Tab-separated table of N, CA and C in Angstrom:
chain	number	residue	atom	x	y	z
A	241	UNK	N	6.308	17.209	-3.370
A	241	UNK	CA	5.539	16.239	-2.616
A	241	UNK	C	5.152	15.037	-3.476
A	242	UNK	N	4.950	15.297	-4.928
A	242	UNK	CA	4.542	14.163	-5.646
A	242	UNK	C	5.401	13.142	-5.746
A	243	UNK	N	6.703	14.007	-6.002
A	243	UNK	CA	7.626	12.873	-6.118
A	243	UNK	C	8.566	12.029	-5.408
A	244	UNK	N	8.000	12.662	-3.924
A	244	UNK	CA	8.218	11.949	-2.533
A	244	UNK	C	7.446	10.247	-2.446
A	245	UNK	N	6.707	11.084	-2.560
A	245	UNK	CA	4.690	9.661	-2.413
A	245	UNK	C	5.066	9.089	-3.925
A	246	UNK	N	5.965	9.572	-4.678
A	246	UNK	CA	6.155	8.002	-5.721
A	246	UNK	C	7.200	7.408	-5.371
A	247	UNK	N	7.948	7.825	-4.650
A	247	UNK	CA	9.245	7.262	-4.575
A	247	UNK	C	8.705	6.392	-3.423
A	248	UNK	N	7.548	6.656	-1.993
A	248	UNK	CA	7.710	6.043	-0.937
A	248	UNK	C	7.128	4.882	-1.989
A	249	UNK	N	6.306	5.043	-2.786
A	249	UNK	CA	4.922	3.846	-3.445
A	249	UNK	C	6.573	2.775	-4.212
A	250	UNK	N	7.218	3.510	-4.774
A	250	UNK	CA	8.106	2.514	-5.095
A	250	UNK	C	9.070	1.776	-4.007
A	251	UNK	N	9.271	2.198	-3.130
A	251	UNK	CA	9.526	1.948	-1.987
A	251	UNK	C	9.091	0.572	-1.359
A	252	UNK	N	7.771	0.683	-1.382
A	252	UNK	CA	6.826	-0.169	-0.962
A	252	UNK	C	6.390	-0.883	-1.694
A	253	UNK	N	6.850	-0.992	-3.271
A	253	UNK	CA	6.836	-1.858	-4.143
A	253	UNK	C	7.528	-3.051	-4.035
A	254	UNK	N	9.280	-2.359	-3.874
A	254	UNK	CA	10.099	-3.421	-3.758
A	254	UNK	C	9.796	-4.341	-2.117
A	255	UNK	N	9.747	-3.669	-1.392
A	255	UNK	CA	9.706	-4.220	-0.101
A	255	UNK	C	8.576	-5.401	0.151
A	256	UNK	N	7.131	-5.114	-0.571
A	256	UNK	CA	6.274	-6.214	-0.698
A	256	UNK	C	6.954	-7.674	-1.927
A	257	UNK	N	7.562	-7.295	-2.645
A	257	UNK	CA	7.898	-7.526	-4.130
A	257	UNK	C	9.449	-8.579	-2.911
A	258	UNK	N	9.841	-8.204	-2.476
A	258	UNK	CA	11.106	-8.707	-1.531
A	258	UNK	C	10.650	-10.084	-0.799
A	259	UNK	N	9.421	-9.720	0.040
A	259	UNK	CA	8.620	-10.595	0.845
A	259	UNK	C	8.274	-11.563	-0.085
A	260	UNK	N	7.316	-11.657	-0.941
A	260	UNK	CA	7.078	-12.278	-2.004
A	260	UNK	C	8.272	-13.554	-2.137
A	261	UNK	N	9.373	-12.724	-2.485
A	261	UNK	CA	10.757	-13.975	-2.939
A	261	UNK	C	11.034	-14.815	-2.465
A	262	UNK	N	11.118	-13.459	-1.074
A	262	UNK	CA	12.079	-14.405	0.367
A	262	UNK	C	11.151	-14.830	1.060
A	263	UNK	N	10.191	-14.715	1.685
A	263	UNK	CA	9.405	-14.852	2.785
A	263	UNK	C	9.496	-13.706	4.183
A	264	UNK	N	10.436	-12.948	3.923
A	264	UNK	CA	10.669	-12.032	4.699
A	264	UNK	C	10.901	-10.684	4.104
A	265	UNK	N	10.901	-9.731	5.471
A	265	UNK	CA	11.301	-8.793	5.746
A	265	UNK	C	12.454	-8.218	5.130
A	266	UNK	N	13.224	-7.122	4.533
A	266	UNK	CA	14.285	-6.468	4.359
A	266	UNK	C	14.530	-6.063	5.472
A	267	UNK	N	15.802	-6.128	5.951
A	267	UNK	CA	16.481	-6.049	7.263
A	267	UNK	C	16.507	-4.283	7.463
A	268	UNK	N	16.599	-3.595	6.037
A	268	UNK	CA	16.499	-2.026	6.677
A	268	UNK	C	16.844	-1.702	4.945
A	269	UNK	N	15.967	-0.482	4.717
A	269	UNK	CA	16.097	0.095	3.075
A	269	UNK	C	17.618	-0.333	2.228
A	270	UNK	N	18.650	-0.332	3.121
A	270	UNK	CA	20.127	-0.488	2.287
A	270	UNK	C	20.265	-1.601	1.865
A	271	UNK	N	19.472	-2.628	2.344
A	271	UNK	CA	19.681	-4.036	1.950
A	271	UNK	C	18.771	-4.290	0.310
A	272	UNK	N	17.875	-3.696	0.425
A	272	UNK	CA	17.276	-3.433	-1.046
A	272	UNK	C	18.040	-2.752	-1.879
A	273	UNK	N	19.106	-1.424	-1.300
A	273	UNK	CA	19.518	-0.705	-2.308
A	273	UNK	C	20.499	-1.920	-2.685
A	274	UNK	N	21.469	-2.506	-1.235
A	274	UNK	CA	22.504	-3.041	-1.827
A	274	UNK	C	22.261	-4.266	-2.951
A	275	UNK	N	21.093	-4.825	-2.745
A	275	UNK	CA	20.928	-6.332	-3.052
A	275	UNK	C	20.127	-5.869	-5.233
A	276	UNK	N	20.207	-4.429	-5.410
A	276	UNK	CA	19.596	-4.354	-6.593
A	276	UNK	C	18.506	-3.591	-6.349
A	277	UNK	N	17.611	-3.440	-5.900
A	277	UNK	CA	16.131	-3.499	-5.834
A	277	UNK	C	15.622	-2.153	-5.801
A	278	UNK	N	16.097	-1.264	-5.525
A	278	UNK	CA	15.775	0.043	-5.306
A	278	UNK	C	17.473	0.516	-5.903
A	279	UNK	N	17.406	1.678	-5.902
A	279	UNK	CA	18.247	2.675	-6.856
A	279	UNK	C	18.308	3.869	-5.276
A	280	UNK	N	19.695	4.606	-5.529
A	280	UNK	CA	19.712	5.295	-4.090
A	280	UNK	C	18.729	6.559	-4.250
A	281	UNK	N	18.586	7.076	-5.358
A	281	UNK	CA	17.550	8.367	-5.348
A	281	UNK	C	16.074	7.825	-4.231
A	282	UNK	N	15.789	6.670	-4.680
A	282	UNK	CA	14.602	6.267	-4.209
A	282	UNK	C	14.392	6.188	-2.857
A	283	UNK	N	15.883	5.888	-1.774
A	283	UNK	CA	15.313	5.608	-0.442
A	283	UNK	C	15.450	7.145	0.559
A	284	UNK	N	15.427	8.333	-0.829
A	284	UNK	CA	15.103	9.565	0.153
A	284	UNK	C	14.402	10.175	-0.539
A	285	UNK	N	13.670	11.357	0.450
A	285	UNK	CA	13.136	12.104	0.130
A	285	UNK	C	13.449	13.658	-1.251
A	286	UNK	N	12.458	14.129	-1.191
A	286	UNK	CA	12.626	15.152	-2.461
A	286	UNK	C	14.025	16.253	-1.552
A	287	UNK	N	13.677	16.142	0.097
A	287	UNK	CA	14.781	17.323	0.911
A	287	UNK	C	16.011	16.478	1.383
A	288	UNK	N	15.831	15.303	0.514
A	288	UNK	CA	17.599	14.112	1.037
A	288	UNK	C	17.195	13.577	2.272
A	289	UNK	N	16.450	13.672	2.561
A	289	UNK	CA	16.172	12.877	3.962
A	289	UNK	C	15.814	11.451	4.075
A	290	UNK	N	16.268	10.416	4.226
A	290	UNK	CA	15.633	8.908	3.939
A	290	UNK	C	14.499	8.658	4.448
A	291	UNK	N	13.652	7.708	3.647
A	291	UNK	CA	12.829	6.996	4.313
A	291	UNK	C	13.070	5.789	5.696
A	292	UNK	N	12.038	5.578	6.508
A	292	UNK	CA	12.491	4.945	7.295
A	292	UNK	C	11.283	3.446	6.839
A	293	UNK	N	12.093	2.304	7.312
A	293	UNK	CA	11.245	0.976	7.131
A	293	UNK	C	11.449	0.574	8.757
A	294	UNK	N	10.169	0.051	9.101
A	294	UNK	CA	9.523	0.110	10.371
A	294	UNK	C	9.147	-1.349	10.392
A	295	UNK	N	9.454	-2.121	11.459
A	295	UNK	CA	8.621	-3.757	11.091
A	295	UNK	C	7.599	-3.195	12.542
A	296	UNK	N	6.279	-3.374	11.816
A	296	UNK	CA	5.691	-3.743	13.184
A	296	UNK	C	4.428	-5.150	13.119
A	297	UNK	N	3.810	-5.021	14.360
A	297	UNK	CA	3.083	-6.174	14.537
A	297	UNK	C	2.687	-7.063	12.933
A	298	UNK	N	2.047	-6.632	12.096
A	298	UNK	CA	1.599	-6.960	11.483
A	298	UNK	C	1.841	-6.813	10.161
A	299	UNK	N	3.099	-6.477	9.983
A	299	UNK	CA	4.065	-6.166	8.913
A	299	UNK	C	4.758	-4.997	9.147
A	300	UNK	N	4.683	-3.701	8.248
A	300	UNK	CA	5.855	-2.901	8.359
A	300	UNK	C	5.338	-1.431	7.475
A	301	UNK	N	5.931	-0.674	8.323
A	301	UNK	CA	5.381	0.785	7.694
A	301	UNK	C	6.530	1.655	7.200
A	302	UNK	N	6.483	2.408	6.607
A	302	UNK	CA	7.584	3.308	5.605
A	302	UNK	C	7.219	4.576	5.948
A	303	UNK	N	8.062	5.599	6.419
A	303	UNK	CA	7.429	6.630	6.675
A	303	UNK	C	9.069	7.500	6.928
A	304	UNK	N	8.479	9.128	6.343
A	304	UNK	CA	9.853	9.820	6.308
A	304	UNK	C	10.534	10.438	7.473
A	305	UNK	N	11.422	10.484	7.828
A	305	UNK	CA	12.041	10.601	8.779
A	305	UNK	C	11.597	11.874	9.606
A	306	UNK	N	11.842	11.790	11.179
A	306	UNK	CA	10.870	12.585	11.872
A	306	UNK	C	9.684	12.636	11.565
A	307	UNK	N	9.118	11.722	10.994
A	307	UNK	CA	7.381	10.997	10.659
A	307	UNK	C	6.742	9.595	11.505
């Protein structure tokens, strides 16, 4: 579990850290992996399951799949 909740926190590192550059949004986690920014261990879970990136109203939530 710990090393789920560091991976989402890095997760959510790059994705704020993205916004910052661009002014936007990452279109969906692969665009971070592809573009550099994240490493593939990072956009899953400790059971291989990916994280999901969510845009909503007021920015965007990260949360693991079937979550």
């Amino acid at each position: 579990e710990a090393v789920t909740l560091q991976r989402m926190d890095r997760v959510d590192h790059s994705v704020r850290l993205y916004f910052l550059k661009t002014g936007k949004l990452p279109v969906d986690l692969n665009q971070l992996l592809r573009e550099g920014w994240l490493q593939k261990r990072d956009i899953y879970d400790t059971k291989g399951q990916p994280f999901q990136l969510q845009k909503v109203d007021k920015g965007y939530r990260i949360s693991q799949s079937g979550n």
